[in-house]
Structure formats: C-alpha cells, structure tokens
Coordinates of N, CA and C in Angstrom, one line a residue:
X1 N 174.8 48.5 110.5 CA 175.1 49.1 109.2 C 175.0 50.7 109.3
X2 N 174.2 51.2 110.3 CA 174.0 52.6 110.4 C 175.0 53.2 111.5
X3 N 175.8 52.3 112.1 CA 176.7 52.8 113.2 C 175.9 53.7 114.2
X4 N 174.9 53.1 114.8 CA 174.0 53.9 115.7 C 174.8 54.2 117.0
X5 N 175.6 53.3 117.5 CA 176.4 53.6 118.7 C 177.8 53.2 118.6
X6 N 178.7 53.7 119.5 CA 180.0 53.3 119.6 C 180.3 52.8 121.0
X7 N 181.1 51.8 121.2 CA 181.4 51.3 122.5 C 182.3 52.2 123.3
X8 N 182.0 52.5 124.5 CA 182.8 53.3 125.4 C 182.8 52.7 126.8
X9 N 183.8 53.0 127.6 CA 183.8 52.5 129.0 C 182.5 53.0 129.8
X10 N 182.0 52.2 130.6 CA 180.9 52.5 131.4 C 181.1 53.7 132.3
X11 N 182.4 53.9 132.7 CA 182.7 55.1 133.6 C 182.4 56.4 132.9
X12 N 182.6 56.4 131.5 CA 182.4 57.7 130.8 C 180.9 58.1 130.9
X13 N 180.0 57.1 130.9 CA 178.6 57.4 131.0 C 178.3 58.1 132.4
X14 N 178.8 57.5 133.4 CA 178.6 58.1 134.8 C 179.2 59.5 134.9
X15 N 180.4 59.6 134.3 CA 181.1 60.9 134.4 C 180.4 62.0 133.6
X16 N 179.9 61.7 132.5 CA 179.2 62.7 131.6 C 177.8 63.1 132.0
X17 N 177.0 62.1 132.4 CA 175.6 62.4 132.7 C 175.2 62.0 134.1
X18 N 176.1 61.4 134.8 CA 175.7 61.1 136.2 C 174.7 60.0 136.4
X19 N 174.4 59.2 135.4 CA 173.4 58.2 135.5 C 173.8 56.9 134.8
X20 N 173.1 55.9 135.1 CA 173.4 54.6 134.4 C 172.9 54.7 132.9
X21 N 173.4 53.9 132.0 CA 173.0 54.0 130.7 C 171.5 53.5 130.5
X22 N 170.9 54.0 129.5 CA 169.5 53.6 129.2 C 169.4 52.2 128.8
X23 N 168.4 51.5 129.4 CA 168.1 50.1 129.0 C 167.5 50.0 127.6
X24 N 167.7 48.9 126.9 CA 167.2 48.7 125.6 C 166.4 47.4 125.5
X25 N 165.6 47.2 124.5 CA 164.9 46.0 124.3 C 164.6 45.8 122.8
X26 N 164.4 44.6 122.4 CA 164.0 44.3 121.1 C 162.5 44.4 120.9
X27 N 162.0 45.0 119.9 CA 160.6 45.1 119.6 C 160.3 44.4 118.3
X28 N 159.5 43.4 118.3 CA 159.2 42.7 117.1 C 157.8 43.0 116.6
X29 N 157.6 43.4 115.3 CA 156.3 43.8 114.8 C 156.1 43.0 113.5
X30 N 154.9 42.3 113.5 CA 154.5 41.6 112.3 C 153.8 42.6 111.3
X31 N 154.4 43.0 110.2 CA 153.8 43.9 109.3 C 153.0 43.2 108.2
X32 N 152.9 41.9 108.3 CA 152.1 41.1 107.5 C 150.8 40.7 108.2
X33 N 150.4 39.4 108.0 CA 149.2 38.9 108.8 C 149.6 37.5 109.3
X34 N 148.6 36.8 109.8 CA 148.9 35.5 110.5 C 149.3 34.5 109.5
X35 N 148.9 34.6 108.2 CA 149.3 33.7 107.2 C 150.6 34.1 106.5
X36 N 150.7 35.3 106.0 CA 151.9 35.8 105.4 C 152.6 36.7 106.4
X37 N 153.4 36.1 107.2 CA 154.1 36.9 108.3 C 155.3 37.6 107.7
X38 N 155.5 38.9 108.2 CA 156.6 39.7 107.8 C 157.1 40.5 109.0
X39 N 158.0 39.8 109.8 CA 158.4 40.4 111.0 C 159.6 41.4 110.8
X40 N 159.5 42.5 111.5 CA 160.5 43.5 111.6 C 161.0 43.6 113.1
X41 N 162.3 43.5 113.3 CA 162.8 43.6 114.7 C 163.6 44.9 114.8
X42 N 163.4 45.6 115.9 CA 164.1 46.9 116.1 C 164.6 47.0 117.5
X43 N 165.8 47.4 117.7 CA 166.4 47.6 119.0 C 165.9 49.0 119.5
X44 N 165.2 49.1 120.6 CA 164.6 50.4 121.0 C 165.1 50.7 122.4
X45 N 165.5 52.0 122.6 CA 165.9 52.5 123.9 C 164.7 52.8 124.8
X46 N 164.8 52.5 126.1 CA 163.7 52.7 127.0 C 164.0 54.0 127.8
X47 N 163.9 55.1 127.0 CA 164.2 56.4 127.5 C 163.0 57.0 128.3
X48 N 162.9 56.5 129.5 CA 161.7 56.9 130.4 C 161.9 58.4 130.8
X49 N 160.8 59.1 131.0 CA 160.9 60.5 131.4 C 161.4 60.7 132.8
X50 N 162.7 60.7 132.9 CA 163.3 60.9 134.3 C 163.5 62.3 134.6
X51 N 163.4 63.2 133.6 CA 163.6 64.6 133.9 C 162.8 65.4 132.9
X52 N 162.5 66.7 133.2 CA 161.7 67.5 132.3 C 162.5 68.0 131.1
X53 N 162.0 67.9 129.9 CA 162.7 68.4 128.8 C 161.6 69.2 128.0
X54 N 161.4 70.4 128.4 CA 160.3 71.1 127.9 C 160.6 71.7 126.5
X55 N 161.8 71.6 126.1 CA 162.2 72.2 124.8 C 162.0 71.2 123.6
X56 N 161.5 70.0 124.0 CA 161.4 69.0 122.9 C 160.1 69.3 122.1
X57 N 160.2 69.2 120.8 CA 159.1 69.5 119.9 C 159.4 68.9 118.6
X58 N 158.5 68.1 118.0 CA 158.6 67.5 116.7 C 157.3 67.8 116.0
X59 N 157.4 68.6 114.9 CA 156.2 69.1 114.2 C 155.6 68.0 113.3
X60 N 154.3 68.1 113.1 CA 153.6 67.3 112.1 C 152.7 68.2 111.3
X61 N 152.6 68.0 110.0 CA 151.8 68.9 109.2 C 150.3 68.8 109.4
X62 N 149.5 69.8 109.2 CA 148.1 69.7 109.2 C 147.6 68.9 108.0
X63 N 146.5 68.2 108.2 CA 145.9 67.4 107.1 C 145.7 68.3 105.9
X64 N 145.3 69.6 106.1 CA 145.0 70.5 105.0 C 146.2 70.7 104.0
X65 N 147.4 70.5 104.6 CA 148.6 70.7 103.8 C 148.7 69.7 102.7
X66 N 148.5 68.4 103.1 CA 148.5 67.3 102.0 C 147.3 67.4 101.1
X67 N 146.2 67.8 101.6 CA 145.0 67.9 100.8 C 145.2 69.0 99.7
X68 N 146.0 70.0 100.1 CA 146.2 71.1 99.2 C 147.1 70.7 98.0
X69 N 148.0 69.7 98.2 CA 148.8 69.2 97.1 C 147.9 68.5 96.1
X70 N 147.0 67.7 96.6 CA 146.1 67.0 95.7 C 145.2 67.9 94.9
X71 N 144.7 69.0 95.6 CA 143.9 70.0 95.0 C 144.6 70.7 93.9
X72 N 145.9 71.1 94.2 CA 146.7 71.9 93.2 C 147.0 71.0 92.0
X73 N 147.2 69.7 92.2 CA 147.6 68.8 91.1 C 146.5 68.8 90.0
X74 N 145.2 69.0 90.4 CA 144.1 68.9 89.4 C 143.5 70.3 89.1
X75 N 144.1 71.3 89.6 CA 143.5 72.7 89.4 C 144.1 73.3 88.1
X76 N 143.2 73.7 87.2 CA 143.6 74.2 85.9 C 144.4 75.5 86.2
X77 N 145.5 75.6 85.5 CA 146.4 76.8 85.6 C 147.5 76.5 86.6
X78 N 147.4 75.5 87.4 CA 148.5 75.2 88.4 C 149.1 73.8 88.0
X79 N 148.4 72.7 88.3 CA 149.0 71.4 88.0 C 148.3 70.8 86.8
X80 N 147.2 71.3 86.4 CA 146.5 70.7 85.3 C 146.5 71.6 84.0
X81 N 146.9 71.0 82.9 CA 146.9 71.7 81.6 C 145.7 71.1 80.8
X82 N 144.7 71.9 80.5 CA 143.5 71.4 79.9 C 143.8 71.0 78.4
X83 N 144.8 71.6 77.8 CA 145.1 71.2 76.4 C 146.0 70.0 76.3
X84 N 146.7 69.7 77.4 CA 147.6 68.6 77.4 C 147.6 68.0 78.8
X85 N 146.6 67.3 79.2 CA 146.4 66.8 80.6 C 147.5 65.8 81.0
X86 N 148.1 65.1 80.0 CA 149.0 64.1 80.4 C 150.4 64.7 80.9
X87 N 150.6 65.9 80.5 CA 151.8 66.6 80.9 C 151.6 67.5 82.2
X88 N 150.6 67.2 82.9 CA 150.3 68.0 84.1 C 151.3 67.6 85.3
X89 N 151.1 68.3 86.4 CA 151.9 67.9 87.6 C 151.6 66.5 88.1
X90 N 152.5 65.9 88.8 CA 152.3 64.6 89.3 C 152.8 64.7 90.8
X91 N 152.4 63.6 91.5 CA 152.7 63.6 93.0 C 153.5 62.3 93.3
X92 N 154.6 62.5 93.9 CA 155.5 61.4 94.3 C 155.3 61.1 95.8
X93 N 155.4 59.8 96.1 CA 155.4 59.4 97.5 C 156.7 58.7 97.9
X94 N 157.4 59.3 98.8 CA 158.8 58.8 99.1 C 158.8 58.5 100.6
X95 N 159.4 57.3 100.9 CA 159.5 56.9 102.3 C 161.0 56.8 102.7
X96 N 161.4 57.3 103.8 CA 162.7 57.2 104.3 C 162.8 56.0 105.2
X97 N 163.8 55.1 104.9 CA 163.9 53.9 105.6 C 164.7 54.1 106.9
X98 N 164.2 53.7 108.1 CA 164.9 53.9 109.4 C 165.3 55.3 109.5
X99 N 164.4 56.2 109.4 CA 164.7 57.7 109.4 C 165.6 58.1 110.6
X100 N 165.2 57.7 111.8 CA 165.9 58.2 113.0 C 167.4 57.8 113.0
X101 N 167.7 56.6 112.4 CA 169.1 56.2 112.3 C 169.9 57.1 111.3
X102 N 169.2 57.9 110.6 CA 169.9 58.8 109.6 C 170.1 60.2 110.2
X103 N 169.7 60.4 111.5 CA 169.9 61.7 112.1 C 170.9 61.6 113.2
X104 N 171.8 62.5 113.3 CA 172.8 62.5 114.4 C 172.2 62.7 115.8
X105 N 172.8 62.0 116.8 CA 172.4 62.2 118.2 C 172.9 63.6 118.6
X106 N 172.1 64.4 119.1 CA 172.5 65.8 119.5 C 173.1 65.8 120.9
X107 N 172.4 65.2 121.9 CA 172.9 65.2 123.3 C 173.7 64.0 123.6
X108 N 174.5 64.0 124.6 CA 175.2 62.8 125.1 C 174.2 61.8 125.6
X109 N 174.1 60.7 125.0 CA 173.2 59.6 125.4 C 174.0 58.3 125.4
X110 N 173.7 57.5 126.4 CA 174.4 56.2 126.6 C 173.4 55.1 126.8
X111 N 173.6 53.9 126.1 CA 172.6 52.8 126.3 C 173.4 51.6 126.7
X112 N 172.6 50.7 127.4 CA 173.2 49.4 127.7 C 173.4 48.6 126.4
X113 N 174.4 47.9 126.3 CA 174.7 47.1 125.1 C 173.7 45.9 125.1
X114 N 173.1 45.6 123.9 CA 172.3 44.4 123.8 C 173.1 43.1 124.1
X115 N 172.4 42.1 124.4 CA 173.0 40.8 124.7 C 173.9 40.3 123.5
X116 N 173.5 40.6 122.3 CA 174.3 40.2 121.1 C 175.6 40.9 121.0
X117 N 175.8 42.0 121.7 CA 177.0 42.8 121.5 C 177.6 43.2 122.9
X118 N 177.2 42.3 123.9 CA 177.6 42.6 125.3 C 179.1 42.6 125.5
X119 N 179.7 43.5 126.3 CA 181.1 43.5 126.6 C 181.2 44.0 128.0
X120 N 181.8 43.3 128.9 CA 181.9 43.7 130.3 C 182.6 45.1 130.5
X121 N 181.9 45.9 131.3 CA 182.5 47.2 131.6 C 182.3 48.3 130.5
X122 N 181.5 47.9 129.4 CA 181.3 48.8 128.3 C 179.8 49.2 128.2
X123 N 179.6 50.3 127.5 CA 178.2 50.7 127.1 C 178.3 51.3 125.8
X124 N 177.1 51.7 125.2 CA 177.1 52.3 123.9 C 176.8 53.8 124.0
X125 N 177.6 54.6 123.4 CA 177.3 56.0 123.2 C 176.7 56.3 121.9
X126 N 175.5 56.9 121.9 CA 174.8 57.0 120.6 C 175.4 58.0 119.7
X127 N 175.6 57.6 118.5 CA 176.1 58.4 117.4 C 174.9 58.9 116.6
X128 N 174.0 58.0 116.4 CA 172.7 58.4 115.6 C 171.6 58.3 116.6
X129 N 170.5 59.0 116.2 CA 169.3 59.0 117.0 C 168.7 57.6 117.0
X130 N 168.3 57.1 118.2 CA 167.8 55.7 118.4 C 166.3 55.8 118.7
X131 N 165.6 54.8 118.1 CA 164.1 54.7 118.4 C 164.0 54.5 119.9
X132 N 163.0 55.2 120.4 CA 162.7 55.1 121.9 C 163.3 56.2 122.7
X133 N 164.2 57.0 122.1 CA 164.8 58.2 122.8 C 163.9 59.4 122.6
X134 N 163.8 60.2 123.5 CA 162.8 61.3 123.5 C 163.0 62.3 122.5
X135 N 164.2 62.6 122.1 CA 164.4 63.6 121.1 C 164.7 63.1 119.7
X136 N 164.5 61.8 119.4 CA 164.8 61.2 118.1 C 164.0 61.9 117.0
X137 N 162.7 62.2 117.2 CA 161.9 62.8 116.2 C 162.3 64.2 115.9
X138 N 162.7 64.9 117.0 CA 163.2 66.3 116.8 C 164.5 66.3 116.0
X139 N 165.4 65.4 116.3 CA 166.6 65.3 115.6 C 166.4 65.0 114.1
X140 N 165.5 64.1 113.8 CA 165.2 63.8 112.5 C 164.6 65.0 111.7
X141 N 163.7 65.7 112.4 CA 163.2 66.9 111.8 C 164.2 67.9 111.4
X142 N 165.2 68.2 112.3 CA 166.3 69.1 112.0 C 167.1 68.6 110.8
X143 N 167.3 67.3 110.8 CA 168.1 66.7 109.7 C 167.5 66.9 108.3
X144 N 166.2 66.5 108.2 CA 165.6 66.7 106.9 C 165.4 68.1 106.5
X145 N 165.2 69.0 107.5 CA 165.0 70.4 107.2 C 166.3 71.0 106.6
X146 N 167.5 70.6 107.2 CA 168.8 71.1 106.7 C 169.0 70.6 105.3
X147 N 168.6 69.3 105.0 CA 168.7 68.8 103.7 C 167.9 69.6 102.7
X148 N 166.6 69.8 103.0 CA 165.7 70.5 102.1 C 166.3 71.9 101.8
X149 N 166.7 72.6 102.8 CA 167.3 74.0 102.6 C 168.5 73.9 101.7
X150 N 169.3 72.9 101.9 CA 170.6 72.8 101.2 C 170.4 72.6 99.7
X151 N 169.2 72.1 99.2 CA 169.0 71.9 97.8 C 168.0 72.9 97.3
X152 N 167.8 74.0 98.0 CA 167.1 75.2 97.5 C 165.6 75.3 97.9
X153 N 165.1 74.5 98.9 CA 163.8 74.7 99.3 C 163.6 75.8 100.4
X154 N 162.5 76.4 100.4 CA 162.1 77.3 101.5 C 161.1 76.7 102.4
X155 N 161.3 76.8 103.7 CA 160.5 76.2 104.7 C 159.2 77.1 104.9
X156 N 158.1 76.4 105.1 CA 156.8 77.1 105.3 C 156.8 77.9 106.6
X157 N 156.0 79.0 106.5 CA 155.8 79.9 107.7 C 154.6 79.3 108.5
X158 N 153.6 78.8 107.8 CA 152.4 78.3 108.5 C 152.7 77.0 109.2
X159 N 153.5 76.2 108.6 CA 153.9 74.9 109.1 C 155.4 74.6 108.7
X160 N 156.2 74.1 109.7 CA 157.6 73.8 109.4 C 157.8 72.5 108.6
X161 N 156.7 71.9 108.3 CA 156.7 70.6 107.6 C 156.3 70.7 106.1
X162 N 156.1 72.0 105.6 CA 155.8 72.2 104.2 C 157.0 73.0 103.6
X163 N 157.3 72.6 102.3 CA 158.4 73.2 101.7 C 158.1 73.6 100.2
X164 N 158.8 74.7 99.7 CA 158.5 75.2 98.4 C 159.8 75.5 97.7
X165 N 160.0 74.9 96.5 CA 161.2 75.2 95.7 C 160.7 76.1 94.6
X166 N 161.1 77.4 94.7 CA 160.5 78.4 93.7 C 161.0 78.1 92.3
X167 N 162.3 77.9 92.1 CA 162.9 77.7 90.8 C 162.4 76.5 90.1
X168 N 162.2 75.4 90.8 CA 161.7 74.2 90.2 C 160.3 73.9 90.4
X169 N 159.6 74.8 91.1 CA 158.1 74.6 91.3 C 157.7 73.3 91.9
X170 N 158.5 73.0 93.0 CA 158.2 71.7 93.7 C 157.6 72.1 95.1
X171 N 156.5 71.5 95.4 CA 155.9 71.6 96.8 C 156.0 70.3 97.5
X172 N 156.3 70.3 98.8 CA 156.5 69.1 99.5 C 155.9 69.2 100.9
X173 N 155.3 68.1 101.3 CA 154.8 68.0 102.7 C 155.4 66.8 103.3
X174 N 156.0 67.0 104.5 CA 156.7 65.9 105.2 C 156.0 65.5 106.5
X175 N 155.6 64.3 106.6 CA 155.0 63.8 107.8 C 155.8 62.6 108.4
X176 N 156.6 62.9 109.4 CA 157.5 61.9 109.9 C 158.6 61.5 108.9
X177 N 158.5 60.3 108.4 CA 159.5 59.8 107.4 C 158.9 59.7 106.0
X178 N 157.7 60.3 105.8 CA 157.0 60.2 104.5 C 157.0 61.6 103.8
X179 N 157.5 61.6 102.6 CA 157.5 62.8 101.8 C 156.5 62.7 100.7
X180 N 155.6 63.7 100.6 CA 154.6 63.8 99.5 C 155.0 65.0 98.7
X181 N 155.3 64.8 97.4 CA 155.9 65.9 96.6 C 155.1 66.1 95.4
X182 N 154.8 67.4 95.1 CA 154.1 67.8 93.9 C 155.0 68.6 93.0
X183 N 155.0 68.2 91.7 CA 155.8 68.9 90.7 C 155.7 68.4 89.3
X184 N 156.4 69.0 88.4 CA 156.5 68.5 87.0 C 157.4 67.2 87.1
X185 N 157.1 66.3 86.1 CA 157.8 65.0 86.2 C 159.3 65.1 86.2
X186 N 159.9 65.9 85.4 CA 161.4 66.0 85.3 C 161.9 66.6 86.6
X187 N 161.2 67.5 87.3 CA 161.6 68.0 88.6 C 161.5 67.0 89.7
X188 N 160.4 66.2 89.6 CA 160.3 65.1 90.6 C 161.4 64.1 90.5
X189 N 161.9 63.8 89.2 CA 163.0 63.0 89.0 C 164.3 63.6 89.6
X190 N 164.4 64.9 89.5 CA 165.5 65.6 90.1 C 165.5 65.4 91.6
X191 N 164.3 65.6 92.2 CA 164.2 65.5 93.7 C 164.5 64.1 94.2
X192 N 164.0 63.1 93.5 CA 164.2 61.7 93.8 C 165.7 61.4 93.8
X193 N 166.4 61.9 92.8 CA 167.9 61.7 92.7 C 168.6 62.3 93.9
X194 N 168.2 63.5 94.3 CA 168.8 64.2 95.4 C 168.6 63.5 96.7
X195 N 167.3 63.1 97.0 CA 167.0 62.5 98.3 C 167.6 61.1 98.5
X196 N 167.6 60.4 97.4 CA 168.2 59.0 97.6 C 169.7 59.0 97.7
X197 N 170.4 60.1 97.3 CA 171.8 60.3 97.5 C 172.1 60.6 99.0
X198 N 171.1 61.3 99.7 CA 171.3 61.7 101.0 C 170.8 60.7 102.0
X199 N 169.6 60.1 101.8 CA 169.0 59.2 102.7 C 168.7 57.8 102.1
X200 N 168.7 56.8 102.9 CA 168.2 55.5 102.4 C 166.7 55.6 102.2
X201 N 166.2 55.6 101.0 CA 164.8 55.9 100.6 C 164.2 54.9 99.8
X202 N 162.8 54.9 99.8 CA 162.0 54.0 98.9 C 161.1 54.9 98.2
X203 N 161.0 54.7 96.9 CA 160.0 55.4 96.0 C 158.8 54.6 96.0
X204 N 157.7 55.0 96.7 CA 156.5 54.3 96.8 C 155.6 54.3 95.6
X205 N 155.7 55.4 94.8 CA 154.8 55.5 93.7 C 154.7 56.9 93.2
X206 N 154.1 57.1 92.0 CA 153.9 58.4 91.4 C 152.5 58.4 90.9
X207 N 151.8 59.5 91.3 CA 150.3 59.6 91.0 C 150.2 60.7 89.9
X208 N 149.5 60.4 88.8 CA 149.2 61.4 87.8 C 149.6 60.9 86.4

C-alpha cells in the first residue's frame, strides 16, 4: 500500500552501489499478551554497518520539552484561565502509523525481494524509507520537519524536535512518530486536520 520499493534488474544494483542488495526478514511482534494476542508483522531490511556513515543523526527531544507542555497547560496566564478553566489549553496525542514508510528514501538503496514477491533476476529499489535501514529515522525527521514548516511552524533552537506556531499559539514536541501538541481546542482541531491530510495518523486522545 505504501509502495516502499519498485522492482528493478539486479544488474542495476551492482552498477549503482557495487554491492549485492540488502537482505530482508519478517519480524513478528505480539503487541497483546499470551491470551489476547495481537501480532504485527513487518518486513525489515538487514542494513548491517558495512561502511562508516558519520553524517547520520536522528534527534530526540529532551524529557524537559514534553514536561514543559504539561506545565504550560496548567499555568495561569498561559494555558489555564482561572475565570473559565474549561476553556483552557488542551494537549493532543497523535501517532503516525508506519512513519518510515511515509518518508522518501534519500540514497540509492536496494533490497532482496521477499519470498512472497520473488522474481528471478530482480531486486527492489527503495522508494520509501524501510525499517532496518540506517538512515530511516533521519529521513523521517526531515520529512516531518518540512511538513511542520510548510504549515507555519518554527523549529526550536534548543532542540530540533520542538515546534512553535506563533499565529495559532500551538506548541509541539515530536518524539519519533509521536506528536504531543499544546494549544486551544479549535487550533488543535486545525492541526489534526492538517496532519491527517499529510500522513496516515491516529488521534490517541485529548487531555484537558
């Protein structure tokens, strides 16, 4: 559904990168328990560190950034209105489904085709970032940052994972594929409408 790779001749892989395509494997995770089983299966690339890539970096926010959102939500004069507490700021929790598949592959990467899609003499050229590749997290970071800037957010100086929308008074902290968003209810509705148009998302809840 996400068009993660396209089939190309195996010769293209050797010509472009001078190596065999990356092996893949299925990883099965039970997100439930032994009684109520809920298995998720994901095809993962086995991108072993065969060469140094010192420019790889995927930021995560400090714990203080998220704690600050909770503090501001209940601080009088910022998120809390003492005369009308029900109209104070609220916090949204949004999760991006299969985030890496929603980020373009930046470098030329080729994978072996899984058994279910095997074709002699062919391999897969990644179109989207695949779980298990070393730069997938960095690619996803670039993707969501471009999205946030495109709808008017300014990126933080102290941390690249915090965002501020001056006109709409929305503050956001992003940790991987989780967005924690502080703002007035109508502005949170605006943000949810924007992000679900761009990414396959789940609205986990609203606090306040």
